[in-house]
């Protein structure tokens, strides 16, 4: 029986030895010591567009805490005081279910997006990549120069130049970390509070000041020292790639069909290498520039790897190489494994369809829940441990506790309760409550009903809640009567 010859794809990607690179990460040597990555500065079409997208996102990130809608911040996640504002709309802990659905929707969206477009989020939107590659790395290139200059500087002895360059770099790194820390704090406690912490005496805001120092220290540690390790060993999204990606996902991929066998060519020998009777050579000239620009230190020609953050640097550098050797661009490009290996057209897989349906249902449910979200939420419950009271021969009363939560940034001067479906009366103890912006009010009241109206021990009753004369919601509670 004749043995089937392994295909080019198999020979490159299913050989155990070829897969050996997956047994370790490229940033740690055999002794377990960290290999510091000095990526060459990338240039090109994708790098330019990523720069533009990054700067727009940075403006949004740093500007958003200062945006106000009707006096409310545009976005606030004050976990400490349980105050949440999204798009200028306050949300209370009573809206927790909306957050849960929003989180589930977001997770499904990320899964679907990853199944279809791979790790594109990491390269274009992730704050870690944006800060690392477009802020900190740019500072580093500006002060220390490109990869080789950085290597040389690190290996050099501590003279005046090295001391000066390193000091300036780390001072700037810390300065940017402080700005990032303050911005993140603004999303938690609000920009007004952060400005107070910065401008008022330290002893007035000791807690906030310490939080600021801790945040700044963490960001400095992440961007000055941890760097790509965050993507490789800390980020849970990165570690999920193995289960999210399939052979139809679009990733930054090396076209091994076109590129192999790799052949080193010299510039002035290009013409003779390409003669008709020369053996077939792949388009990859094995210049290793794609490895040198990679911020996570991998060789994309080995195939899709967990470490790839889709930063596109290898696409740009390889395109520049292809231009130089007069071959078509796109040897490394956004594409799926199946398209490259089998020349198949991209298809919408059942997995993608299933995720899309779930996503649409969740988005629909979220929109429904948000549009039917009441602006005031009321809870009326019988006071625990109390029985009914006899008012006169024909009437009984129950004592209730009520709580009204204002989920808007409007103020309500008067909250009123009206009994419906029963003849009776609601007697508030004290004044009618008012509600400040995102405020809440609580109190007690008696509800008096006619004895003849009661069915037995447990009688469902309904109360309408009016805020400044406007019907806000209808609340159900129970009235306790004698056993019949
Ligand atoms: S940059 Fe392109 S040509 Fe150079 S080694 Fe990488 S894939 Fe091959
Ligand atoms: S393999 Fe390419 S896209 Fe992936 S991280 Fe390295 S340079 Fe960026």
mmCIF file with all atom_site columns, C-alpha atoms and ligand atoms in Angstrom, residues 252 290-291 293-300 305 307-315 332, ligand 2:
data_model
loop_
_atom_site.group_PDB
_atom_site.id
_atom_site.type_symbol
_atom_site.label_atom_id
_atom_site.label_alt_id
_atom_site.label_comp_id
_atom_site.label_asym_id
_atom_site.label_entity_id
_atom_site.label_seq_id
_atom_site.pdbx_PDB_ins_code
_atom_site.Cartn_x
_atom_site.Cartn_y
_atom_site.Cartn_z
_atom_site.occupancy
_atom_site.B_iso_or_equiv
_atom_site.pdbx_formal_charge
_atom_site.auth_seq_id
_atom_site.auth_comp_id
_atom_site.auth_asym_id
_atom_site.auth_atom_id
_atom_site.pdbx_PDB_model_num
ATOM   1  C  CA  . UNK A 1 252 ? -2.244 37.753 11.862 1.00 0.00 ? 252 UNK A CA  1
ATOM   2  C  CA  . UNK A 1 290 ? 9.213  39.893 11.473 1.00 0.00 ? 290 UNK A CA  1
ATOM   3  C  CA  . UNK A 1 291 ? 10.782 38.370 14.603 1.00 0.00 ? 291 UNK A CA  1
ATOM   4  C  CA  . UNK A 1 293 ? 9.794  43.797 15.395 1.00 0.00 ? 293 UNK A CA  1
ATOM   5  C  CA  . UNK A 1 294 ? 7.643  41.469 17.481 1.00 0.00 ? 294 UNK A CA  1
ATOM   6  C  CA  . UNK A 1 295 ? 6.962  42.965 20.944 1.00 0.00 ? 295 UNK A CA  1
ATOM   7  C  CA  . UNK A 1 296 ? 6.288  39.511 22.392 1.00 0.00 ? 296 UNK A CA  1
ATOM   8  C  CA  . UNK A 1 297 ? 9.395  37.934 20.880 1.00 0.00 ? 297 UNK A CA  1
ATOM   9  C  CA  . UNK A 1 298 ? 7.770  35.244 18.730 1.00 0.00 ? 298 UNK A CA  1
ATOM   10 C  CA  . UNK A 1 299 ? 8.271  34.020 15.189 1.00 0.00 ? 299 UNK A CA  1
ATOM   11 C  CA  . UNK A 1 300 ? 4.873  34.231 13.491 1.00 0.00 ? 300 UNK A CA  1
ATOM   12 C  CA  . UNK A 1 305 ? 0.585  31.428 18.948 1.00 0.00 ? 305 UNK A CA  1
ATOM   13 C  CA  . UNK A 1 307 ? 1.748  35.196 22.533 1.00 0.00 ? 307 UNK A CA  1
ATOM   14 C  CA  . UNK A 1 308 ? 0.659  37.019 19.362 1.00 0.00 ? 308 UNK A CA  1
ATOM   15 C  CA  . UNK A 1 309 ? -1.211 40.190 20.311 1.00 0.00 ? 309 UNK A CA  1
ATOM   16 C  CA  . UNK A 1 310 ? -2.067 41.006 16.690 1.00 0.00 ? 310 UNK A CA  1
ATOM   17 C  CA  . UNK A 1 311 ? -0.071 44.200 16.802 1.00 0.00 ? 311 UNK A CA  1
ATOM   18 C  CA  . UNK A 1 312 ? 0.504  44.058 13.001 1.00 0.00 ? 312 UNK A CA  1
ATOM   19 C  CA  . UNK A 1 313 ? 4.182  45.094 13.282 1.00 0.00 ? 313 UNK A CA  1
ATOM   20 C  CA  . UNK A 1 314 ? 5.273  41.925 11.435 1.00 0.00 ? 314 UNK A CA  1
ATOM   21 C  CA  . UNK A 1 315 ? 2.767  42.607 8.628  1.00 0.00 ? 315 UNK A CA  1
ATOM   22 C  CA  . UNK A 1 332 ? 2.123  38.004 6.571  1.00 0.00 ? 332 UNK A CA  1
HETATM 23 S  S1  . LIG B 2 .   ? 3.579  37.977 15.674 1.00 0.00 ? 2   LIG B S1  1
HETATM 24 FE FE1 . LIG B 2 .   ? 3.307  39.887 14.577 1.00 0.00 ? 2   LIG B FE1 1
HETATM 25 S  S2  . LIG B 2 .   ? 1.278  40.589 15.129 1.00 0.00 ? 2   LIG B S2  1
HETATM 26 FE FE2 . LIG B 2 .   ? 1.837  38.980 16.573 1.00 0.00 ? 2   LIG B FE2 1
HETATM 27 S  S3  . LIG B 2 .   ? 2.684  40.109 18.281 1.00 0.00 ? 2   LIG B S3  1
HETATM 28 FE FE3 . LIG B 2 .   ? 4.407  39.553 16.984 1.00 0.00 ? 2   LIG B FE3 1
HETATM 29 S  S4  . LIG B 2 .   ? 4.656  41.293 15.620 1.00 0.00 ? 2   LIG B S4  1
HETATM 30 FE FE4 . LIG B 2 .   ? 2.688  41.530 16.572 1.00 0.00 ? 2   LIG B FE4 1
#
